[in-house]
Amino acid sequence: MTASALADALGVTPRSIRSYVTAANTRVAPGTAVESGPQGYRAGSEAAAALRAGADPGTPRDRLHTLVRSLLDAPDGIDVFHTADALHVSPATLDADLARVRGLLGGTELTLERSASRARLRGTESAQRRLLSRLAHDEMDAGSFDIAALRRTLGEGSVGARAFGPFKTELVARLGELGWFVNEFGIGDVVMHIAIAADRTARDRPLDTPESDAAADRPTQTQVAAIIAELAERHLGVRLGSADLQHLATLVLTRVVAPDGAADEASGSRPASLDGEVEQIVREVVTAAAEEFLVDIAHDDFVARLALHVQNLLHRAREQAWSRNPLTRSLKSTYPMIFEVAVFIASRLQQRLGIPLPDDEIAYIAMHVGGRLERSRRADQLLTATIVCPGYYDLHELLRSSVDRSLGRAVEVVGVETRVDPDWDSIDTDLVLTTIDPPAPSDRIVRIQPFLTDADVERVQTAAGRIRRSRRLARLRAELERYFEPSAFVRGLDDVPGGDEGVIRALGALLVAQDVIDAEYVERTIKRERLSSTAFTDALAVPHALEMTASRTAIAVGIADPSIPWGDARVQVVALVAFSESDREAFQTVFEQFVEVFSERDSVQRIVRRGTDFNAFLDELVAVIDG
């Protein structure tokens, strides 16, 4: 990556990037953490070592975490001056760190008290454990769980972190023996909570009383609690109390699919453990989503599976023990349409059930939606093909059989020409797979061998992919040229005050002036943005309202150079899309393919640098689409 590309991603100047590279390389052998060359920078052979070297108590984040752990381990509080000496910082720096701790406590039911030289955390044991969980998640990359992050959070000598691997392996095996399907993403979080519970119990900080939860009434609660108790004592040397065991068993039960649910899903009947009220709410929400986005998801098996997930989600919400999802970022950027359907479902569930749904939980709903749509993909998505293979015994039949076997999921053979001089102009299929040379080359004609080779298969798949992309982008070009509003183009979003909401209001005002939308639509767009960031790629945000109520479909575009913060990301192009009811079918084309165009960094930079006005922007966008 070039210095300017890195600068855009981090919101700094290229000069700062060069300073960062120098600093990274001082941690290991010079030039081995980050290498430089004519094409820019890349991670060097010692990049991982430099990253580890950066995680020392001297960094602000690690010092903050060390300070929080000290506060959690000291019921009577810490001495500010002694702690500053231990961390090798001044008392003023520690005071600043304590201010950051207060910022970290938002929504945790914890408070930080300061009296003279002592600082103390006040709050329940449950709240303190949730803070530890937040620290552990903050240590992780992209939401994925790793033992090193747990050790950094609890301390290298902590009871809970010592035997994480064997404990998790045996827990999953024991649950599997009972016929339970274990969600690996969820079970990682569960074992993290078990490690925290073991560590706190070893420090004489157990949960005081059992927390009320409907899952406690499940007949399997005692069984799961017994497994956790046995494994904790054997692997961690800790005897957990009844309150801890009930809490942890509930977490396990909300991250697995019970045997009756799995069996009933396979048979198509309603899972016996499913709450009827939850199922009805999910059915109504799914039906609304299917109608709003014209997607084929309103099926009984999908509703049952999603309802079971939502039922577990309700338990997690009561515990404030959200599941992390390491696929959230990639799901949002690769499948924006599927993620949008999930956001719609999450929004309706929030309204009906009164629970918040963070991005990671929305991503799990997106996985359910994507799975359903994958199962219901229509056969007409296949490209048609004609095989041209001059007749010699049954050679053409053998070739057709090979094509069906190797390429059956990509193309459908609808005809076979066995003449040595076929009428090429009359062949109107998407692809022509020929063993003889055509009179003129064409993008849809692929030369193959009479006995299909791996190289032939790759060439056909490449051609098929090229045709599909060409068709998608051709539809996109036609839609965009119709929907872009020339008067709603802004360059210089980096000067617009108010952050992402300020940008939405500025772009929305341009469409309001054209009577495309009203002020209420702008507010609903901001409400949608608060649900989940619409920064679908590293460069593009597509804010919009969930309901398609515009008087006509129109797109307002703004360009930022340099990039601007948007949620947890940074973007350079913002496209506020207002859809009308009559253009419902175009939503998927515009949404997914528009995001696809802006997923390639070189294309984004070309559009941003050269799109100095609306006409230039549209010209560059069309040029990128046309390849």
XYZ file of C-alpha atoms in Angstrom:
627
model
C 0.000 0.000 0.000
C 1.207 3.502 -0.739
C 1.741 6.087 1.988
C -1.242 8.080 0.691
C -3.503 5.002 0.759
C -2.486 4.272 4.355
C -2.939 7.931 5.239
C -6.507 7.888 3.863
C -7.274 4.736 5.858
C -5.960 6.219 9.123
C -7.032 9.821 8.600
C -3.507 11.235 8.867
C -0.925 12.717 6.476
C 1.561 10.660 4.415
C 4.303 12.286 6.493
C 2.777 10.742 9.636
C 2.760 7.341 7.940
C 6.484 7.605 7.309
C 7.012 8.425 10.990
C 4.892 5.436 12.030
C 6.926 3.131 9.781
C 10.163 4.374 11.329
C 8.751 3.823 14.834
C 7.583 0.288 13.973
C 10.982 -0.625 12.584
C 12.795 0.550 15.729
C 11.136 -2.271 17.715
C 12.952 -4.956 15.702
C 15.746 -5.080 13.134
C 15.521 -1.930 10.947
C 13.461 -2.393 7.794
C 12.084 -5.810 8.770
C 8.759 -4.821 10.382
C 7.588 -2.691 7.451
C 9.383 -2.924 4.125
C 9.297 -0.156 1.531
C 9.600 -0.284 -2.227
C 8.484 1.401 -5.460
C 4.872 0.249 -4.933
C 4.692 1.441 -1.315
C 4.849 -0.349 2.016
C 4.182 -3.953 2.982
C 4.436 -6.065 6.145
C 7.938 -7.444 6.552
C 9.278 -10.679 8.000
C 9.277 -9.308 11.563
C 5.877 -7.564 11.418
C 4.313 -9.959 13.944
C 7.244 -9.486 16.319
C 6.922 -5.702 16.063
C 3.213 -5.959 16.801
C 3.904 -8.002 19.918
C 6.642 -5.585 20.968
C 4.091 -2.782 20.756
C 1.864 -4.432 23.400
C 3.823 -3.248 26.429
C 2.707 -1.283 29.500
C 4.098 1.869 27.924
C 1.402 2.092 25.268
C -1.690 4.119 26.290
C -4.145 1.282 25.631
C -2.143 -1.330 27.533
C -1.540 1.097 30.412
C -5.294 1.753 30.538
C -6.035 -1.969 30.698
C -3.389 -2.491 33.399
C -4.967 0.316 35.421
C -8.463 -1.162 35.084
C -7.221 -4.602 36.154
C -5.580 -3.024 39.217
C -8.855 -1.306 40.136
C -10.830 -4.541 39.651
C -8.402 -6.504 41.841
C -8.441 -3.973 44.689
C -11.825 -3.745 46.501
C -10.440 -0.956 48.690
C -9.048 0.958 45.738
C -5.542 1.853 44.572
C -3.096 4.536 45.626
C -2.722 6.873 42.656
C 0.891 7.859 43.404
C 2.120 4.297 44.013
C 0.368 3.123 40.836
C 1.959 5.953 38.814
C 5.396 4.887 40.061
C 4.675 1.233 39.186
C 3.656 2.200 35.657
C 6.627 4.615 35.290
C 4.408 7.603 34.494
C 3.738 10.910 36.241
C 0.708 11.389 38.535
C -0.677 13.829 35.941
C -0.513 11.126 33.259
C -2.265 8.687 35.596
C -4.978 11.262 36.272
C -5.523 11.495 32.522
C -5.686 7.685 32.366
C -8.301 7.668 35.152
C -10.385 10.083 33.064
C -10.178 7.579 30.227
C -11.272 4.830 32.627
C -14.417 6.867 33.394
C -15.107 7.000 29.660
C -14.719 3.232 29.485
C -17.342 2.732 32.214
C -20.252 4.108 30.205
C -23.167 1.632 30.289
C -21.388 -0.765 32.687
C -23.263 0.187 35.911
C -19.835 0.938 37.433
C -18.558 4.219 38.800
C -15.046 5.442 39.569
C -14.675 7.209 42.898
C -11.700 9.399 43.790
C -10.878 10.406 47.368
C -7.544 12.134 47.987
C -4.859 9.731 46.712
C -7.165 6.703 46.391
C -9.278 5.656 43.400
C -11.890 2.914 43.649
C -14.403 1.149 41.377
C -17.948 0.823 42.710
C -20.447 -1.672 41.270
C -21.675 -5.244 41.345
C -19.482 -8.238 40.635
C -21.514 -8.929 37.473
C -20.798 -5.413 36.208
C -17.088 -5.775 36.985
C -16.948 -9.028 35.016
C -18.655 -7.400 32.070
C -15.917 -4.747 32.149
C -13.268 -7.508 32.061
C -15.086 -9.035 29.094
C -15.010 -5.666 27.328
C -11.253 -5.381 27.934
C -10.682 -8.864 26.506
C -12.705 -8.041 23.389
C -10.785 -4.793 23.016
C -7.560 -6.822 22.968
C -8.790 -8.980 20.097
C -8.369 -8.366 16.400
C -11.574 -8.262 14.301
C -13.611 -9.821 17.092
C -11.917 -13.248 16.899
C -10.989 -14.871 20.189
C -7.417 -15.768 21.083
C -5.756 -16.998 24.255
C -3.072 -14.295 24.176
C -5.753 -11.592 24.467
C -7.280 -13.385 27.451
C -3.905 -13.646 29.191
C -3.224 -9.954 28.629
C -6.619 -9.095 30.122
C -6.544 -11.371 33.182
C -2.787 -11.410 33.672
C -0.262 -14.039 32.608
C -0.548 -15.954 35.883
C -4.337 -15.952 36.064
C -6.130 -19.208 36.865
C -8.640 -18.798 34.063
C -6.140 -18.267 31.257
C -3.854 -21.195 32.098
C -5.944 -24.049 30.763
C -8.191 -22.284 28.261
C -7.340 -24.596 25.344
C -7.896 -28.004 26.997
C -10.986 -26.718 28.823
C -12.619 -25.483 25.604
C -11.762 -28.670 23.683
C -13.289 -30.938 26.328
C -16.363 -28.724 26.839
C -17.169 -28.804 23.124
C -16.581 -32.585 23.055
C -18.833 -33.193 26.086
C -21.635 -31.089 24.608
C -21.214 -32.898 21.291
C -21.548 -36.270 23.016
C -24.919 -35.107 24.321
C -26.022 -34.371 20.760
C -25.662 -30.597 20.956
C -24.498 -28.514 18.010
C -22.007 -25.910 19.262
C -21.653 -22.464 17.698
C -17.857 -22.040 17.687
C -18.032 -18.235 17.610
C -20.356 -18.226 20.619
C -18.597 -20.929 22.615
C -15.349 -18.938 22.480
C -17.103 -16.107 24.329
C -18.616 -18.586 26.807
C -15.222 -20.047 27.696
C -13.889 -16.518 28.104
C -16.651 -15.862 30.669
C -15.773 -19.161 32.382
C -12.103 -18.109 32.548
C -13.113 -14.753 34.050
C -15.391 -16.498 36.578
C -12.603 -18.897 37.587
C -10.117 -16.060 37.984
C -12.511 -13.940 40.072
C -13.500 -16.922 42.227
C -9.825 -17.702 42.873
C -9.483 -14.100 44.081
C -12.455 -14.653 46.427
C -14.768 -12.594 44.198
C -17.575 -15.049 43.247
C -21.066 -14.051 42.156
C -23.160 -13.542 45.288
C -26.643 -14.637 44.251
C -28.076 -16.472 41.221
C -29.411 -14.168 38.546
C -33.023 -14.747 37.515
C -33.326 -16.093 33.977
C -35.910 -18.108 32.146
C -33.188 -20.460 30.931
C -32.761 -21.648 34.526
C -36.032 -23.552 34.150
C -34.671 -25.643 31.285
C -34.234 -29.311 32.179
C -30.696 -29.254 30.750
C -29.545 -26.380 32.988
C -28.398 -28.683 35.797
C -26.701 -31.049 33.344
C -24.670 -28.263 31.704
C -23.798 -26.727 35.089
C -22.466 -30.098 36.266
C -20.202 -30.365 33.208
C -18.807 -26.866 33.786
C -18.273 -27.565 37.501
C -16.368 -30.778 36.782
C -14.161 -29.262 34.074
C -13.421 -26.125 36.136
C -12.270 -28.182 39.080
C -10.190 -30.583 36.979
C -8.596 -28.132 34.505
C -8.534 -24.896 36.523
C -8.439 -26.125 40.103
C -11.354 -23.870 41.039
C -14.673 -24.855 42.625
C -17.308 -22.523 41.206
C -20.324 -21.552 43.309
C -23.948 -22.214 42.394
C -24.561 -18.623 41.213
C -21.570 -18.790 38.863
C -22.580 -22.208 37.551
C -26.155 -21.104 36.855
C -24.951 -17.986 35.039
C -22.390 -19.868 32.931
C -24.790 -22.711 32.108
C -27.278 -20.120 30.871
C -24.606 -18.626 28.608
C -23.876 -22.092 27.185
C -27.573 -22.736 26.576
C -27.941 -19.501 24.625
C -25.055 -20.383 22.285
C -25.995 -23.903 21.189
C -28.849 -25.500 19.254
C -30.609 -28.109 21.373
C -31.095 -31.655 20.011
C -34.860 -31.187 19.605
C -34.277 -27.992 17.602
C -31.818 -29.690 15.242
C -34.005 -32.718 14.731
C -37.180 -30.738 14.214
C -35.436 -28.442 11.730
C -34.405 -31.471 9.683
C -37.953 -32.826 9.677
C -39.498 -29.442 8.944
C -41.584 -29.342 12.137
C -41.613 -26.691 14.846
C -38.850 -27.060 17.513
C -40.426 -28.144 20.803
C -38.352 -25.671 22.847
C -39.438 -22.676 20.770
C -41.529 -19.977 22.455
C -44.738 -19.440 20.473
C -44.807 -15.668 20.990
C -41.200 -15.270 19.808
C -41.927 -17.447 16.779
C -44.956 -15.339 15.824
C -43.019 -12.074 16.117
C -40.171 -13.462 13.999
C -42.636 -14.756 11.393
C -44.250 -11.330 11.045
C -40.878 -9.564 10.839
C -39.525 -12.024 8.240
C -42.694 -11.672 6.142
C -42.319 -7.882 6.207
C -38.647 -8.155 5.171
C -39.512 -10.525 2.308
C -42.099 -8.060 1.001
C -39.911 -4.990 1.491
C -36.842 -6.374 -0.292
C -38.473 -8.971 -2.592
C -36.326 -11.796 -1.203
C -37.332 -15.431 -0.798
C -36.931 -15.945 2.961
C -40.494 -16.439 4.244
C -40.211 -20.210 4.791
C -41.223 -22.196 7.877
C -37.792 -23.767 8.351
C -36.087 -20.362 8.142
C -38.550 -18.808 10.596
C -38.054 -21.694 13.068
C -34.261 -21.466 12.895
C -34.185 -17.683 13.213
C -36.783 -17.712 16.023
C -34.634 -20.162 17.992
C -31.682 -17.804 17.492
C -33.761 -14.793 18.604
C -34.961 -16.692 21.664
C -31.332 -17.247 22.668
C -30.642 -13.609 21.792
C -33.234 -12.516 24.372
C -31.362 -14.428 27.073
C -28.050 -12.880 25.997
C -29.617 -9.414 26.086
C -30.773 -9.960 29.677
C -27.234 -11.031 30.585
C -25.674 -8.249 28.458
C -23.426 -11.037 27.186
C -23.368 -10.304 23.472
C -21.794 -12.744 21.034
C -18.867 -11.462 19.019
C -18.761 -12.243 15.312
C -15.378 -12.100 13.525
C -17.185 -12.135 10.151
C -19.112 -8.878 10.718
C -16.826 -6.652 8.645
C -16.515 -9.063 5.724
C -20.251 -9.841 5.680
C -21.082 -6.150 5.490
C -18.628 -5.381 2.667
C -19.122 -8.571 0.626
C -22.881 -9.052 1.016
C -24.327 -5.555 1.600
C -27.810 -6.527 0.398
C -27.981 -9.519 2.768
C -26.694 -7.338 5.612
C -29.331 -4.719 4.801
C -32.113 -7.308 5.070
C -30.614 -8.317 8.432
C -30.621 -4.672 9.598
C -34.307 -4.395 8.649
C -35.108 -7.570 10.622
C -33.020 -6.355 13.581
C -34.797 -2.981 13.539
C -38.236 -4.615 13.688
C -37.096 -7.031 16.405
C -35.805 -4.100 18.442
C -39.204 -2.438 18.198
C -41.152 -5.585 19.075
C -38.872 -7.065 21.751
C -37.296 -3.940 23.221
C -33.689 -5.132 23.059
C -30.634 -3.436 21.551
C -28.865 -5.257 18.728
C -25.169 -4.451 18.128
C -23.499 -5.013 14.762
C -22.117 -8.436 15.705
C -25.605 -9.722 16.521
C -26.962 -8.263 13.271
C -24.186 -10.175 11.480
C -25.505 -13.451 12.928
C -28.954 -12.612 11.540
C -27.252 -11.872 8.186
C -25.704 -15.363 8.279
C -29.188 -16.847 8.688
C -30.523 -14.713 5.807
C -27.570 -15.578 3.562
C -27.981 -19.277 4.301
C -31.656 -19.146 3.336
C -31.010 -17.233 0.112
C -28.183 -19.613 -0.811
C -30.584 -22.547 -0.450
C -33.230 -20.869 -2.589
C -31.010 -19.650 -5.425
C -32.862 -20.045 -8.693
C -31.611 -22.267 -11.466
C -31.964 -19.398 -13.940
C -28.864 -17.819 -12.435
C -26.869 -20.407 -14.409
C -25.370 -19.292 -17.708
C -26.410 -21.282 -20.770
C -23.763 -22.907 -22.959
C -23.484 -24.646 -26.316
C -20.761 -27.230 -26.922
C -19.203 -27.292 -30.391
C -17.469 -30.634 -30.857
C -17.301 -32.267 -34.326
C -18.736 -35.789 -34.121
C -16.339 -38.707 -33.775
C -17.882 -41.765 -32.127
C -19.277 -40.565 -28.757
C -16.631 -37.878 -28.165
C -19.198 -35.077 -27.873
C -21.215 -37.067 -25.317
C -18.129 -37.668 -23.190
C -17.262 -33.961 -23.362
C -20.780 -32.930 -22.361
C -20.658 -35.322 -19.415
C -17.307 -33.821 -18.318
C -18.642 -30.273 -18.604
C -21.753 -31.129 -16.566
C -19.647 -32.806 -13.896
C -16.996 -30.071 -13.596
C -19.022 -26.951 -14.398
C -22.601 -27.880 -13.571
C -22.853 -25.195 -10.876
C -21.659 -22.467 -13.255
C -23.169 -23.286 -16.650
C -26.030 -25.309 -18.083
C -25.368 -27.013 -21.425
C -28.482 -26.541 -23.568
C -27.131 -27.603 -26.953
C -24.389 -29.570 -28.712
C -23.161 -28.844 -32.259
C -21.367 -31.791 -33.879
C -20.785 -30.222 -37.329
C -17.310 -29.107 -38.309
C -18.863 -25.964 -39.857
C -21.684 -24.911 -37.518
C -23.679 -21.739 -38.052
C -21.841 -19.685 -35.455
C -24.157 -16.677 -35.813
C -27.194 -18.750 -34.872
C -25.713 -19.866 -31.524
C -27.285 -17.500 -28.990
C -26.303 -19.042 -25.644
C -24.330 -17.106 -23.031
C -21.198 -19.197 -23.668
C -19.862 -21.311 -26.511
C -17.422 -24.068 -25.514
C -15.663 -25.227 -28.642
C -12.993 -27.778 -29.522
C -12.339 -26.085 -32.889
C -11.275 -22.530 -33.652
C -14.166 -20.103 -34.325
C -14.049 -17.873 -37.415
C -13.741 -14.807 -35.151
C -12.804 -14.490 -31.462
C -15.414 -13.428 -28.937
C -15.550 -12.930 -25.162
C -18.256 -15.575 -24.905
C -16.402 -18.230 -26.923
C -13.998 -20.422 -24.933
C -11.599 -22.815 -26.642
C -11.420 -26.165 -24.807
C -9.854 -29.577 -25.417
C -11.904 -32.638 -26.493
C -10.970 -34.187 -23.147
C -11.662 -31.470 -20.589
C -8.591 -30.350 -18.613
C -8.289 -28.386 -15.372
C -7.039 -25.425 -17.393
C -10.197 -25.619 -19.551
C -12.380 -25.587 -16.462
C -10.580 -22.503 -15.118
C -10.949 -20.667 -18.441
C -14.674 -21.389 -18.605
C -15.185 -20.288 -14.998
C -13.240 -17.095 -15.684
C -15.339 -16.359 -18.782
C -18.560 -17.085 -16.883
C -17.516 -14.773 -14.059
C -16.609 -12.052 -16.538
C -20.002 -12.286 -18.260
C -21.921 -12.215 -14.978
C -19.996 -9.178 -13.757
C -20.423 -7.428 -17.097
C -24.182 -7.939 -16.979
C -24.451 -6.797 -13.373
C -22.452 -3.650 -14.023
C -24.319 -2.930 -17.265
C -27.575 -2.943 -15.285
C -25.925 -0.766 -12.660
C -24.741 1.767 -15.231
C -28.250 2.097 -16.658
C -29.756 2.507 -13.182
C -27.179 4.996 -11.928
C -27.406 7.271 -14.947
C -31.150 7.390 -14.359
C -31.030 7.959 -10.605
C -28.118 10.370 -10.036
C -29.266 13.887 -9.273
C -26.847 16.397 -10.908
C -27.766 19.166 -8.448
C -27.082 16.836 -5.492
C -23.295 16.546 -5.843
C -20.928 17.901 -3.196
C -17.164 17.927 -3.134
C -15.411 18.755 0.129
C -17.341 16.693 2.685
C -14.326 17.017 4.989
C -15.472 20.613 5.601
C -19.029 19.637 6.614
C -19.517 19.896 10.417
C -21.418 17.408 12.545
C -19.730 14.119 11.611
C -21.612 11.464 9.665
C -25.025 12.801 10.752
C -24.015 16.283 9.562
C -23.093 14.828 6.155
C -26.436 12.980 5.940
C -28.312 16.200 6.696
C -26.279 18.152 4.110
C -26.842 15.592 1.329
C -30.457 15.054 2.412
C -31.149 18.796 2.147
C -30.190 18.675 -1.539
C -32.786 15.960 -2.216
C -35.390 17.754 -0.086
C -34.866 20.833 -2.269
C -35.720 18.681 -5.316
C -38.902 17.354 -3.619
C -37.484 13.824 -3.731
C -37.763 13.295 0.022
C -38.966 15.228 3.060
C -37.260 16.124 6.336
C -38.759 13.027 7.988
C -36.927 10.813 5.475
C -33.632 12.434 6.492
C -34.346 11.715 10.169
C -35.192 8.083 9.369
C -31.911 7.835 7.447
C -30.047 9.012 10.552
C -32.014 6.513 12.649
C -30.984 3.729 10.256
C -27.347 4.857 10.496
C -27.468 4.581 14.289
C -28.616 0.966 13.991
C -25.532 -0.059 12.010
C -22.940 1.941 10.107
C -23.512 2.052 6.340
C -19.762 2.202 5.646
C -19.902 -0.988 3.585
C -16.351 -0.720 2.250
C -13.172 1.051 3.349
C -14.081 3.985 1.121
C -17.874 4.121 0.654
C -20.874 4.831 2.894
C -24.424 4.426 1.558
C -26.802 6.048 4.080
C -30.516 5.451 3.441
C -33.806 4.933 5.233
C -35.184 1.428 5.699
C -38.532 2.297 4.117
C -38.733 3.127 0.379
C -40.900 6.256 0.576
C -39.162 8.751 -1.741
C -41.317 10.396 -4.429
C -38.814 9.065 -6.956
C -35.503 7.245 -6.696
C -32.508 9.566 -6.539
C -28.907 9.511 -5.302
C -27.001 12.400 -3.737
C -23.216 12.039 -3.783
C -20.522 13.666 -1.707
C -16.735 13.281 -1.985
C -14.211 13.770 0.811
C -10.516 14.202 0.118
C -8.936 13.423 2.550
C -11.171 10.757 4.103
C -13.663 11.473 6.905
C -14.626 9.329 9.920
C -17.832 7.318 9.483
C -18.809 5.134 12.411
C -15.742 3.058 13.235
C -14.336 3.462 9.702
C -13.216 6.210 7.343
C -14.730 6.892 3.908
C -14.138 9.130 0.909
C -17.437 8.758 -0.955
C -20.912 9.073 0.576
C -23.952 8.209 -1.549
C -27.285 9.015 0.108
C -29.793 6.797 -1.703
C -33.524 7.542 -1.611
C -35.672 4.759 -3.102
C -39.290 5.001 -4.133
C -41.862 2.238 -3.805
C -42.037 1.803 -7.602
C -38.295 1.064 -7.855
C -38.273 -1.667 -5.218
C -36.905 -4.223 -7.701
C -33.929 -1.986 -8.530
C -32.825 -1.798 -4.897
C -30.726 -4.951 -4.997
C -29.014 -4.065 -8.301
C -28.029 -0.567 -7.245
C -27.146 -1.471 -3.679
C -24.937 -4.509 -4.204
C -23.266 -3.524 -7.456
C -22.634 0.060 -6.369
C -20.827 -1.260 -3.303
C -18.918 -3.719 -5.522
C -17.569 -0.892 -7.699
C -16.238 0.944 -4.645
C -14.608 -2.114 -3.123
C -11.493 -1.712 -5.297
C -9.152 0.922 -3.904
C -7.597 1.923 -7.237
C -11.062 2.569 -8.698
C -12.042 4.664 -5.681
C -8.916 6.791 -5.917
C -9.456 7.354 -9.631
C -13.034 8.494 -9.056
C -12.141 10.670 -6.057
C -9.160 12.393 -7.678
C -10.747 13.005 -11.085
C -14.376 13.563 -10.037
C -13.990 17.321 -9.646
C -17.636 18.014 -10.594
C -20.764 15.942 -11.250
C -20.109 15.303 -14.948
C -16.489 14.318 -14.302
C -17.590 12.074 -11.423
C -20.168 10.297 -13.581
C -17.692 9.933 -16.459
C -15.102 8.333 -14.180
C -17.692 6.081 -12.532
C -18.931 4.857 -15.909
C -15.342 4.333 -17.101
C -14.619 2.189 -14.029
C -17.827 0.189 -14.545
C -16.983 -0.381 -18.198
C -13.546 -1.629 -17.164
